[in-house]
Coordinates of C-alpha atoms and ligand atoms in Angstrom, one line a residue:
X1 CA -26.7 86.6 50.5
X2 CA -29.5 87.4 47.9
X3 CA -31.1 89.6 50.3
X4 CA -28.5 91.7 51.2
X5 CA -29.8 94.6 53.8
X6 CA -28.5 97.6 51.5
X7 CA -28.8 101.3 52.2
X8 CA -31.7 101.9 54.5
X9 CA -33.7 105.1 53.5
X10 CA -34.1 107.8 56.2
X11 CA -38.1 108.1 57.4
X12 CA -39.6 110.9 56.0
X13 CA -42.7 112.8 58.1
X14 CA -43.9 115.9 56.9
X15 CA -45.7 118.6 59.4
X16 CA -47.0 122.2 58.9
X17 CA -45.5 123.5 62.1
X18 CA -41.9 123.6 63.7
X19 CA -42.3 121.1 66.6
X20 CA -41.8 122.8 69.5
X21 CA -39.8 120.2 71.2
X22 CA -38.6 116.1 70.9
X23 CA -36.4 117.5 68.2
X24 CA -33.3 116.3 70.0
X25 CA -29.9 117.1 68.6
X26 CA -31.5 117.4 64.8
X27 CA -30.4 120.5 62.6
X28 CA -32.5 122.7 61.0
X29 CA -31.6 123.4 57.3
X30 CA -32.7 126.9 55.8
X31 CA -32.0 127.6 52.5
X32 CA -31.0 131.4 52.5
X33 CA -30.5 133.7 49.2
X34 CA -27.4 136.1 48.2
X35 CA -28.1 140.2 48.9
X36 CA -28.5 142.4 46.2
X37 CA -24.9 143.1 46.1
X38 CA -21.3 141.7 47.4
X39 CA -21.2 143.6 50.3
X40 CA -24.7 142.1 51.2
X41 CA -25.3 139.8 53.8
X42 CA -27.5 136.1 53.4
X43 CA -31.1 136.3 53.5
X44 CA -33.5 133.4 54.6
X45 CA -36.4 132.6 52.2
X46 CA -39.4 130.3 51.9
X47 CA -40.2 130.4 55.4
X48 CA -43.6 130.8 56.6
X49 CA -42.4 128.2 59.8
X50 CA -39.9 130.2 62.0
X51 CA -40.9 133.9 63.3
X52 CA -39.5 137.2 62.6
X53 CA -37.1 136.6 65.6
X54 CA -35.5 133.3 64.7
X55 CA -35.4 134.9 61.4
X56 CA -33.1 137.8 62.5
X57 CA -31.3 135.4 64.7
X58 CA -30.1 133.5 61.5
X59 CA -29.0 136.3 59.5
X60 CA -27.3 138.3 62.2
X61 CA -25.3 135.2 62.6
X62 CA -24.3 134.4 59.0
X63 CA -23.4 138.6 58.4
X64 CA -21.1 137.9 61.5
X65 CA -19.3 134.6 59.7
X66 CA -19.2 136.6 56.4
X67 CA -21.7 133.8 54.5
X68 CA -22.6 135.1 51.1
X69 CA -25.6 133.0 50.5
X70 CA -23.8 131.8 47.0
X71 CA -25.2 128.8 45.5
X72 CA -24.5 125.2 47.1
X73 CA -22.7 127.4 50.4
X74 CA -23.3 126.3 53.6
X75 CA -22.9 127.8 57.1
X76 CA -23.4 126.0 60.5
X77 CA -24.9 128.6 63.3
X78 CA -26.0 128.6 66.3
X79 CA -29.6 129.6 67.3
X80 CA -30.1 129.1 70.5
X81 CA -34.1 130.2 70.4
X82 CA -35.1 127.4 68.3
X83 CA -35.8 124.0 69.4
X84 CA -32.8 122.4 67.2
X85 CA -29.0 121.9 67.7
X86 CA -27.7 123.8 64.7
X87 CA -28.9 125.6 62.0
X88 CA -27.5 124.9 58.5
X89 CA -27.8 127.5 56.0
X90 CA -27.6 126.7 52.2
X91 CA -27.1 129.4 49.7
X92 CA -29.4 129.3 46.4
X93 CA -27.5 132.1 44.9
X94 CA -29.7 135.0 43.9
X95 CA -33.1 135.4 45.2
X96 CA -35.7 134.2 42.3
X97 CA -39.3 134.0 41.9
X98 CA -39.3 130.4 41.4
X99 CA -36.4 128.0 42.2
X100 CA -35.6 124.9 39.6
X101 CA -35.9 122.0 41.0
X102 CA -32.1 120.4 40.5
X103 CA -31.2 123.5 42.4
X104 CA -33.3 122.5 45.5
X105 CA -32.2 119.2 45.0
X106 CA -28.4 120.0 44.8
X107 CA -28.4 121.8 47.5
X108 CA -30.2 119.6 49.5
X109 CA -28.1 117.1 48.7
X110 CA -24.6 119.2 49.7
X111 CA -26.9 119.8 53.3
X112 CA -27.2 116.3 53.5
X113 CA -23.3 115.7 52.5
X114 CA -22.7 118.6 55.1
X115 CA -24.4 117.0 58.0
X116 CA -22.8 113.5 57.5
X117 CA -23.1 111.9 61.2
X118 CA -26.2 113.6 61.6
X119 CA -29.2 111.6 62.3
X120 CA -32.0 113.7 62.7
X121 CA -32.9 116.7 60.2
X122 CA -35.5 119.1 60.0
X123 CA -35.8 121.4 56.6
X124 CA -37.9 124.2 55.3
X125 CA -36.5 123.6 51.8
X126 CA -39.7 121.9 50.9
X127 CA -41.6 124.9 50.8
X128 CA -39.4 125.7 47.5
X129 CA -39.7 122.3 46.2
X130 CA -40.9 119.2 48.2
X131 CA -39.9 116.6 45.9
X132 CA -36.9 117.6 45.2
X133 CA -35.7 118.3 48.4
X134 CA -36.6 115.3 49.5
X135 CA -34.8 113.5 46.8
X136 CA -31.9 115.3 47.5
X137 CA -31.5 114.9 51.4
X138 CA -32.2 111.7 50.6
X139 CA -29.7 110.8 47.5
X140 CA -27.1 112.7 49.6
X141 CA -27.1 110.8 52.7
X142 CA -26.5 108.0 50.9
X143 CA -23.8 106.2 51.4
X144 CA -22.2 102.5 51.2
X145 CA -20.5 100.5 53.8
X146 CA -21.6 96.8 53.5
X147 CA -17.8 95.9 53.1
X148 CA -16.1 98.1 55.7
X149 CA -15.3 95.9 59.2
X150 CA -15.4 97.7 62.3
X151 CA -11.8 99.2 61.9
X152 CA -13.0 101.5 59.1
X153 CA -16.9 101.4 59.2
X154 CA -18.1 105.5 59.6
X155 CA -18.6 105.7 63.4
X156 CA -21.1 108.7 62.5
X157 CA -24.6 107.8 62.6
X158 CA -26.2 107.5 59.2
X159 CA -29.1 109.7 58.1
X160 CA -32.3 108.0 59.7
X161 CA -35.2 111.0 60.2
X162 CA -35.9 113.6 57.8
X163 CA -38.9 116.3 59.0
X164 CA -40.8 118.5 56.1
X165 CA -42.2 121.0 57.2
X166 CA -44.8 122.1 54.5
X167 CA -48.2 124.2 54.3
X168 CA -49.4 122.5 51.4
X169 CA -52.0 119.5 51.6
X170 CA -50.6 116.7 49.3
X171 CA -47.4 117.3 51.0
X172 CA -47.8 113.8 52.4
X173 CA -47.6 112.3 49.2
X174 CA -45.3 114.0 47.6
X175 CA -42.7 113.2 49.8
X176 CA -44.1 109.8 50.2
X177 CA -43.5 109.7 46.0
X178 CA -40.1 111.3 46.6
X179 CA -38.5 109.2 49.4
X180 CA -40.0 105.8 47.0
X181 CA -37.9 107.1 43.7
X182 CA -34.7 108.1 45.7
X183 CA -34.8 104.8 47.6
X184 CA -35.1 103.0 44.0
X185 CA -31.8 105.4 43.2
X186 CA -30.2 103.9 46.4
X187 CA -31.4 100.3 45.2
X188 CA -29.3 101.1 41.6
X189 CA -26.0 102.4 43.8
X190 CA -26.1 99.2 45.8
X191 CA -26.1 97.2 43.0
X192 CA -23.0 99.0 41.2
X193 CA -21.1 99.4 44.5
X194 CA -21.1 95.6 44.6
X195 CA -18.2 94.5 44.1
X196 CA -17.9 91.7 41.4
X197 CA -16.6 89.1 43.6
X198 CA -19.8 89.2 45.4
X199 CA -22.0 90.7 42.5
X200 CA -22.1 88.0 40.0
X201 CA -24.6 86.6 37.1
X202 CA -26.2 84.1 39.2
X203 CA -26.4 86.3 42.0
X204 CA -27.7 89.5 40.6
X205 CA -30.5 87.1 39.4
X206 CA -30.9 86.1 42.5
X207 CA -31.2 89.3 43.9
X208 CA -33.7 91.0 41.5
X209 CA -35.9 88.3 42.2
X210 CA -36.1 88.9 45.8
X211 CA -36.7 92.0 44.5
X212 CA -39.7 91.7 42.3
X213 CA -40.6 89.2 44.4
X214 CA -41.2 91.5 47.6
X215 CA -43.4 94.2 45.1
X216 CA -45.5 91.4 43.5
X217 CA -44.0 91.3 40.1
X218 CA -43.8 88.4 38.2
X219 CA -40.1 86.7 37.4
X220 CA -38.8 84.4 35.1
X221 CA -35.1 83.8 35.2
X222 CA -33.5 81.8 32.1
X223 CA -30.3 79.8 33.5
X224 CA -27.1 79.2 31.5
X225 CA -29.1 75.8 29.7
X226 CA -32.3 77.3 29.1
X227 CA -30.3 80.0 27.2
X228 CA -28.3 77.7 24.8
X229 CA -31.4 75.6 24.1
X230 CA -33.4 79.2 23.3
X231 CA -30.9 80.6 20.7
X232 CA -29.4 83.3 23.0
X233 CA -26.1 83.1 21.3
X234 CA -25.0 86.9 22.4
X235 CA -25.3 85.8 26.2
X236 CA -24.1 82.8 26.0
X237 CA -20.9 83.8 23.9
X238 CA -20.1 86.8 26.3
X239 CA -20.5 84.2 29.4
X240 CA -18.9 81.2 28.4
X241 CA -15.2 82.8 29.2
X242 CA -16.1 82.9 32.9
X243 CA -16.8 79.8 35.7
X244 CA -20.1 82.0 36.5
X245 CA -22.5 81.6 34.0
X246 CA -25.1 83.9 32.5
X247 CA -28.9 84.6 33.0
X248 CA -31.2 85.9 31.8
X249 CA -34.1 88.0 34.2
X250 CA -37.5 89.4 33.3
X251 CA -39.2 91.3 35.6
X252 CA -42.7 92.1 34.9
X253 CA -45.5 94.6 36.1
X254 CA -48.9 94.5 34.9
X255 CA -50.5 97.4 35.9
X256 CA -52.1 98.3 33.1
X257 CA -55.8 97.1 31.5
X258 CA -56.2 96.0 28.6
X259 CA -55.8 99.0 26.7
X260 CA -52.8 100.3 28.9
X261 CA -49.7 101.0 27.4
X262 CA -46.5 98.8 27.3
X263 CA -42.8 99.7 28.2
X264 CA -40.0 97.0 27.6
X265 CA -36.8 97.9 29.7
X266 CA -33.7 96.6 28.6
X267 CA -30.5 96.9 31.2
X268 CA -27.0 96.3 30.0
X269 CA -25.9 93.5 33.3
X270 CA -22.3 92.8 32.6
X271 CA -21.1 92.4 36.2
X272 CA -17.6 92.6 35.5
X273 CA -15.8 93.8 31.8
X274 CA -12.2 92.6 31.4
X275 CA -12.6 93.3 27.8
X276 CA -12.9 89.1 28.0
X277 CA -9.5 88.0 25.1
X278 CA -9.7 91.5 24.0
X279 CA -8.2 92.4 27.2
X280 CA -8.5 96.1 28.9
X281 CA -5.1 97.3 30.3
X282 CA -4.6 97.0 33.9
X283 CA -4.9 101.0 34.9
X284 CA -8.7 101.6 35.2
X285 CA -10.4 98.1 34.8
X286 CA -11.5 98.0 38.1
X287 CA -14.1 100.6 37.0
X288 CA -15.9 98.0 35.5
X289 CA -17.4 97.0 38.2
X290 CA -20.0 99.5 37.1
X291 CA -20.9 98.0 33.7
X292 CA -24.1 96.6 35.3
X293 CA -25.1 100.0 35.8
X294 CA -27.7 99.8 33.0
X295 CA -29.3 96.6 34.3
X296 CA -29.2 98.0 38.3
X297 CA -31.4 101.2 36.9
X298 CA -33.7 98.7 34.9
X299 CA -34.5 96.5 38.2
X300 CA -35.0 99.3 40.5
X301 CA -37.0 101.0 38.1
X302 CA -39.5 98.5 37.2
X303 CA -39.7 97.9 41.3
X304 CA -40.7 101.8 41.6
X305 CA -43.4 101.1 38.9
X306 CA -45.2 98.5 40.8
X307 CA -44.9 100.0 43.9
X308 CA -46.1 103.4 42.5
X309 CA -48.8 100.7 40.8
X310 CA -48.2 103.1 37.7
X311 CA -51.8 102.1 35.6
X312 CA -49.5 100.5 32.5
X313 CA -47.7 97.2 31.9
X314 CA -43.6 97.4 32.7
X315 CA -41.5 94.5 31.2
X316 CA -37.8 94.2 32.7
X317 CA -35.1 92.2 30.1
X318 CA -32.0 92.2 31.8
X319 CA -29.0 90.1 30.7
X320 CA -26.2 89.2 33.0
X321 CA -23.1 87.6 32.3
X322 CA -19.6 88.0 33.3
X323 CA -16.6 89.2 30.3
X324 CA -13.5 87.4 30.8
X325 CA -10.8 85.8 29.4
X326 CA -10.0 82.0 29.9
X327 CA -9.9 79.1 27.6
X328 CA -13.4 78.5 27.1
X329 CA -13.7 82.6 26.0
X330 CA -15.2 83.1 22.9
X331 CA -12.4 84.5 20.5
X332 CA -11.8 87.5 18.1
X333 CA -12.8 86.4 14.8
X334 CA -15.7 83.8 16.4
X335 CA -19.1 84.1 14.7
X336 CA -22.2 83.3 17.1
X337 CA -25.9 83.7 16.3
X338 CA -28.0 86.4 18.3
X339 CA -31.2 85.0 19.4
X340 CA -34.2 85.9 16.4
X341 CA -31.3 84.6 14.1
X342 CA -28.6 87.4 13.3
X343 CA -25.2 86.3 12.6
X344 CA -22.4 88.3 14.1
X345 CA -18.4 88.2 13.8
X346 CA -16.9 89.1 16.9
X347 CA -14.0 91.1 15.5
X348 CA -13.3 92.1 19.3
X349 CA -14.5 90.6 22.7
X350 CA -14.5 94.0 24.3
X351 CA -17.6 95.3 22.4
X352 CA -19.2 92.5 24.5
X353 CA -22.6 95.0 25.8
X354 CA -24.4 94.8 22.3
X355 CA -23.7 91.2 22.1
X356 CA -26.0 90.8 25.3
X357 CA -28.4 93.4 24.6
X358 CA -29.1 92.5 20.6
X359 CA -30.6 89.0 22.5
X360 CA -32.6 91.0 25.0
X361 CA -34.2 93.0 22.8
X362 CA -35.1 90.9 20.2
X363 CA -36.6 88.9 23.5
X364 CA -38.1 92.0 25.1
X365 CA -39.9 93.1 21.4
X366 CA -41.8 89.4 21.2
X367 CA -44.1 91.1 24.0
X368 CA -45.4 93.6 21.7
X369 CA -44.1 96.7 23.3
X370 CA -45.6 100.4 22.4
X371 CA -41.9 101.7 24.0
X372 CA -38.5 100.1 24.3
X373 CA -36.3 102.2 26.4
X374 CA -32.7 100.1 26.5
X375 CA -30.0 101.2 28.9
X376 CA -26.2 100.6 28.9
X377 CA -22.5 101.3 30.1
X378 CA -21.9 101.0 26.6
X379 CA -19.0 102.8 24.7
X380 CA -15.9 104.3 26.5
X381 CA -16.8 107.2 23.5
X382 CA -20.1 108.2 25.0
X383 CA -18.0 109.8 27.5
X384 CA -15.6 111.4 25.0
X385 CA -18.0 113.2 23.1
X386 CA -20.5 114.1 26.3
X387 CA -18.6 113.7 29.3
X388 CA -19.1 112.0 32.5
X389 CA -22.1 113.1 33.3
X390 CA -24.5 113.5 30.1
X391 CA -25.5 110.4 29.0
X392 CA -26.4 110.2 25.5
X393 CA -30.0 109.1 23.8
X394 CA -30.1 107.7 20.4
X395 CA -33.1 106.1 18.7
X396 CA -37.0 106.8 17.4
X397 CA -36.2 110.3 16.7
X398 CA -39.4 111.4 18.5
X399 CA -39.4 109.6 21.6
X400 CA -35.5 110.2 21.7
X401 CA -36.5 113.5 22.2
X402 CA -38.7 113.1 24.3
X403 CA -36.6 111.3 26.9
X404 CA -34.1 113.8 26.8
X405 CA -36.3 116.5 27.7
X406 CA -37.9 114.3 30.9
X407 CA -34.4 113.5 31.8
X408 CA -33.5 117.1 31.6
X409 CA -36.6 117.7 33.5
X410 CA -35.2 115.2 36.7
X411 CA -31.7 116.3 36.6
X412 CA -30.2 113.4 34.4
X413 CA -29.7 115.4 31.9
X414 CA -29.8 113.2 28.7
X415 CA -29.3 114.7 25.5
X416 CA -30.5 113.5 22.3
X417 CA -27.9 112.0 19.3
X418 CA -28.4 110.9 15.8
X419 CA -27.7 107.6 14.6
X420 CA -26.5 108.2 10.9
X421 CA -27.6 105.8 8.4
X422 CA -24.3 105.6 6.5
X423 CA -22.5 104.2 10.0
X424 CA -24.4 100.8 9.3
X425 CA -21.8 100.3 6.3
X426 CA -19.2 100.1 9.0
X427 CA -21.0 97.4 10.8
X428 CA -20.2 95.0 7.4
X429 CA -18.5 91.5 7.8
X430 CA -16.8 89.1 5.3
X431 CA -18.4 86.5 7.0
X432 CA -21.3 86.9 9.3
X433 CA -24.4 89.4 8.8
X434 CA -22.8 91.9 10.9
X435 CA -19.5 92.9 12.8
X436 CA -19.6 93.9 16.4
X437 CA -17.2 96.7 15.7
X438 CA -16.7 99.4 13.0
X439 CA -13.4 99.6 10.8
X440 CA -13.0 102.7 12.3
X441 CA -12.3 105.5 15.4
X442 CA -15.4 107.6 14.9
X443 CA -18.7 108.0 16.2
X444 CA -18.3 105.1 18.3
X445 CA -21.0 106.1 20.6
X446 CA -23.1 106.2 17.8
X447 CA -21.9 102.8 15.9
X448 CA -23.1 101.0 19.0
X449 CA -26.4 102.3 18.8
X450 CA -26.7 101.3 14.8
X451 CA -25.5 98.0 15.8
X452 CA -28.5 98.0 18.8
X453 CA -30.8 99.7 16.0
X454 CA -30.8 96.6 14.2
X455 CA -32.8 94.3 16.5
X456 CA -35.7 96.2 17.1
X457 CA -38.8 95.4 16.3
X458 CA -40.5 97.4 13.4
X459 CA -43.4 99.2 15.0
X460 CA -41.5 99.9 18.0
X461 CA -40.5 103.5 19.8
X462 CA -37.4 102.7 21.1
X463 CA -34.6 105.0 23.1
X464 CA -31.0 104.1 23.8
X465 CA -29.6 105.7 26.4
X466 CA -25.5 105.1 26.5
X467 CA -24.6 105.7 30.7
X468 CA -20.7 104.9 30.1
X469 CA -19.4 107.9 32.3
X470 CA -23.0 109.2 34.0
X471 CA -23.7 105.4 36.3
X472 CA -20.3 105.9 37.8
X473 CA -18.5 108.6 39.5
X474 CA -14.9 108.0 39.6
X475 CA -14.4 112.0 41.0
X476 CA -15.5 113.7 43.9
X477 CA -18.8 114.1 45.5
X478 CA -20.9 116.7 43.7
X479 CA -24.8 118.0 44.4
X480 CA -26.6 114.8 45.7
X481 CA -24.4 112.2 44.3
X482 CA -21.2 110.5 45.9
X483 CA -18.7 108.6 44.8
X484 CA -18.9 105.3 43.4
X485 CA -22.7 104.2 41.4
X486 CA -25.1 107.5 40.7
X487 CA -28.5 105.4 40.0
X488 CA -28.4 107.3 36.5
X489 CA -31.0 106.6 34.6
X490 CA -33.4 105.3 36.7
X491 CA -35.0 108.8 37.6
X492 CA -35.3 109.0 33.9
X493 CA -36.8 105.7 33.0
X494 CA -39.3 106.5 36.0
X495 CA -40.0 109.7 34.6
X496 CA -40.7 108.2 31.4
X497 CA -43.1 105.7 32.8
X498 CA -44.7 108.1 34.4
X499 CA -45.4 110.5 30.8
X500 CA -46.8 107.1 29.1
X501 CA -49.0 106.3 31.8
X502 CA -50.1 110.0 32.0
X503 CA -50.4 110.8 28.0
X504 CA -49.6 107.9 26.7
Ligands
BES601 N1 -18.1 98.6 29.3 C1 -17.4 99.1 28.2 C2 -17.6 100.6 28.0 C3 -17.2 101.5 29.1 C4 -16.0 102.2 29.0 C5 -18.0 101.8 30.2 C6 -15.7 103.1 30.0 C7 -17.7 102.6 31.2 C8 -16.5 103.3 31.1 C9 -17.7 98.4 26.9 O1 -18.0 97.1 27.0 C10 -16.5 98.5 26.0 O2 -15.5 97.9 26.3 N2 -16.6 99.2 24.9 C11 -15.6 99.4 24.0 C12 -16.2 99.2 22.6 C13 -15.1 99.1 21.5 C14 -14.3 97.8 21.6 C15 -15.8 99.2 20.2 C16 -15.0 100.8 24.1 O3 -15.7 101.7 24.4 O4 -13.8 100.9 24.1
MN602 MN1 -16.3 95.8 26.9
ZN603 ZN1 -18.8 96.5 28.8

């Protein structure tokens, strides 16, 4: 069970040339551009690979269907000159000197939606934007049938064989760099499309050790003792209302000499929220199945460090427990002791994420980190003021910022918040050191973060990035990302880990 197969990432080869045959029944995807005016028809672009003929073939074709070429449109032709089944074109909208690369990588990602049951694809998008095409045939392909018998299991072939055709030289590992981060994506959607009867404490834990295990990182998982005896109070109150106890896992990659920077990652691993006494109501709970979202993005993103061997030391904290009610739940009005030694009054069970995560990071800042980058499906208000798909990033004012702008820069889109000093009054107990909830409706996005604020290590950069409504989408597909878990933020931790190791 702890190995669980998972998505299996299409093979990626990348060649200068269109093969001339053994193509088989793969489709060819063009990206094509809008003409200069409505009446216009599709033009192809980026294509040094197919010859004027094949060229004039395609566009003849999509004038006669009408296509437009409009951004994230696709047509299906037939080209019976090249050496391919089909030819899909994607629009980019207007032509441009330079494409962005979440453009190439939505619409790569609509191909890839487009082509479901397709097993073999060969694209010229890479000569826009390797990487991001990549990602995005990849990340769209994905899909997520582990629990689907034979009755409904897709009878369409997944994804397997994606061909690049690209001129330039480190074409080879660029997509070699790609296909790693969007299969450490796919490793994050696995996790949240787990569903909590089979994704529990003991078994995530389980899970990210085979994990680290298989890239050479070192482990160390606490069990539900070795937490009590420590002092992890927050874990161990959050857990004690379910039969499946907590953990505690630390994965850890030392990449780095001696002078190498240090990143702590801390991952919010509530496998399943019921609100625990504070109940949820019924209508939506079962969308909390994703509040592990925080910790999937932290394992698979300390995996993609070691096996990237990114030159700086990477250290996982990721607490796991299970929030339910029962008669050995804590209780509103409870006090426990987060590990270090805070008191806290539980004034409601349901803010159960910062109980967990004030433990970890207290834990996770005893290693001395240069950077603390925490990540969490933490307030149901992150996606009131930002939506579902902007996560929000509160902390060190200058490293806030800056992973905004990297996850702007990957297509996460993060944007930066404040955490106002006058909130901390809110955080005031009659009893304890601190509450676990404010007295009152606003800012509750940010609340959480003052409450987080207070654990961290002085000396420390830290960033907390609240993925509430971006870990999980509850709509329709969209761009490169389906149903169900996104993978958000692990692109964005990556990309951070990436910037230290690079400038420090
Ligand atoms: N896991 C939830 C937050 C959440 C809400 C994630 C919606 C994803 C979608 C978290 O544990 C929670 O229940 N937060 C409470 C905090 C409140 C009691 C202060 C919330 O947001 O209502
Ligand atoms: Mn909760
Ligand atoms: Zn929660």
């Amino acid at each position: 069970m702890s190995t669980a197969p998972g998505y299996q990432s299409p093979v990626v080869t990348v060649t200068a040339t269109l093969p001339k045959r053994g193509l088989g029944s793969a489709v060819l995807v063009v990206p094509v551009v809008s003409g200069d005016d409505d009446a216009a028809s599709p033009k192809v672009v980026g294509n040094p690979f197919l010859d004027a003929e094949a060229v004039g073939e395609i566009e003849v074709a999509l004038a006669a269907l009408g296509a437009k070429g409009g951004a994230e449109a696709t047509t299906r032709v037939l080209v019976p000159s090249l050496p391919v089944s089909s030819v899909l074109a994607v629009g980019l909208g207007k032509a441009r000197d330079e494409y962005p690369a979440e453009l190439i990588r939505k619409v790569s990602g609509v191909a890839a939606r487009a082509l479901s049951g397709t097993e073999s694809v060969v694209t010229t998008l890479g000569e826009l934007d390797l990487e991001a095409a990549v990602e995005g045939l990849i990340l769209g392909a994905y899909r997520f049938s582990e629990f689907r018998s034979a009755k409904t299991a897709p009878k369409d072939p997944a994804l397997a064989k994606i061909t690049v055709l690209a001129t330039d030289k480190g074409a080879k590992a660029a997509a070699i760099r790609a296909a790693d981060i969007a299969t450490a994506v796919a490793t994050a959607r696995d996790f949240v499309n787990t569903p909590p009867s089979h994704l529990f404490p003991d078994e995530f834990a389980k899970r990210a050790r085979a994990l680290g295990e298989a890239t050479g990182l070192q482990v160390e998982v606490l069990d539900e003792k070795a937490l009590a005896k420590a002092g992890y109070g927050g874990i161990v109150g959050v857990g004690k209302g379910s039969s499946r106890q907590p953990r505690l896992v630390r994965l850890i990659h030392k990449g780095g000499g001696r002078k190498a920077k240090t990143v702590a990652l801390v991952g919010k691993g509530i496998t399943f929220d019921t609100g625990g006494i504070s109940i949820k109501p019924a209508a939506s709970m079962h969308h909390m199945t994703s509040d592990m979202g925080g910790a999937a993005a932290v394992i698979a993103t300390v995996v993609l460090a070691a096996k990237q061997k990114l030159p700086i030391d990477v250290i996982a904290t990721v607490p796991m427990a299970e929030n339910m009610p029962s008669a050995t739940a804590q209780r509103p009005g409870d006090v426990l002791t987060q590990y270090g030694g805070i008191t806290v009054e539980v004034l409601n069970t349901d803010a159960e994420g910062r109980l967990i995560l004030a433990d970890a990071i207290v834990r996770a800042c005893e290693d001395e980190p240069d950077y603390l980058i925490e990540t969490s499906t933490l307030t149901g208000a992150q996606t009131v003021a930002l939506g579902a798909r902007t996560p929000g990033v509160m902390g060190s004012d200058e490293f806030r910022d800056r992973v905004a702008r990297l996850s702007q820069e990957v297509g996460e889109n993060a944007w930066p918040m404040p955490l106002p000093e006058e909130l901390k009054d809110d955080l005031k107990s009659s009893v304890a050191d601190l509450a676990n909830i404010s007295g009152s409706r606003f800012a509750g996005m940010l609340v959480a973060g003052v409450y987080l604020r207070e654990f961290v290590a002085d000396g420390v950069q830290w960033a907390h990035v609240d993925i509430a409504g971006p870990a999980y989408n509850t709509g329709g597909p969209w761009g490169y990302t389906g149903k169900g878990g996104t993978g958000v933020p692990t692109r964005t931790m990556f990309a951070v880990l990436e910037d230290v190791a690079a400038n420090g």
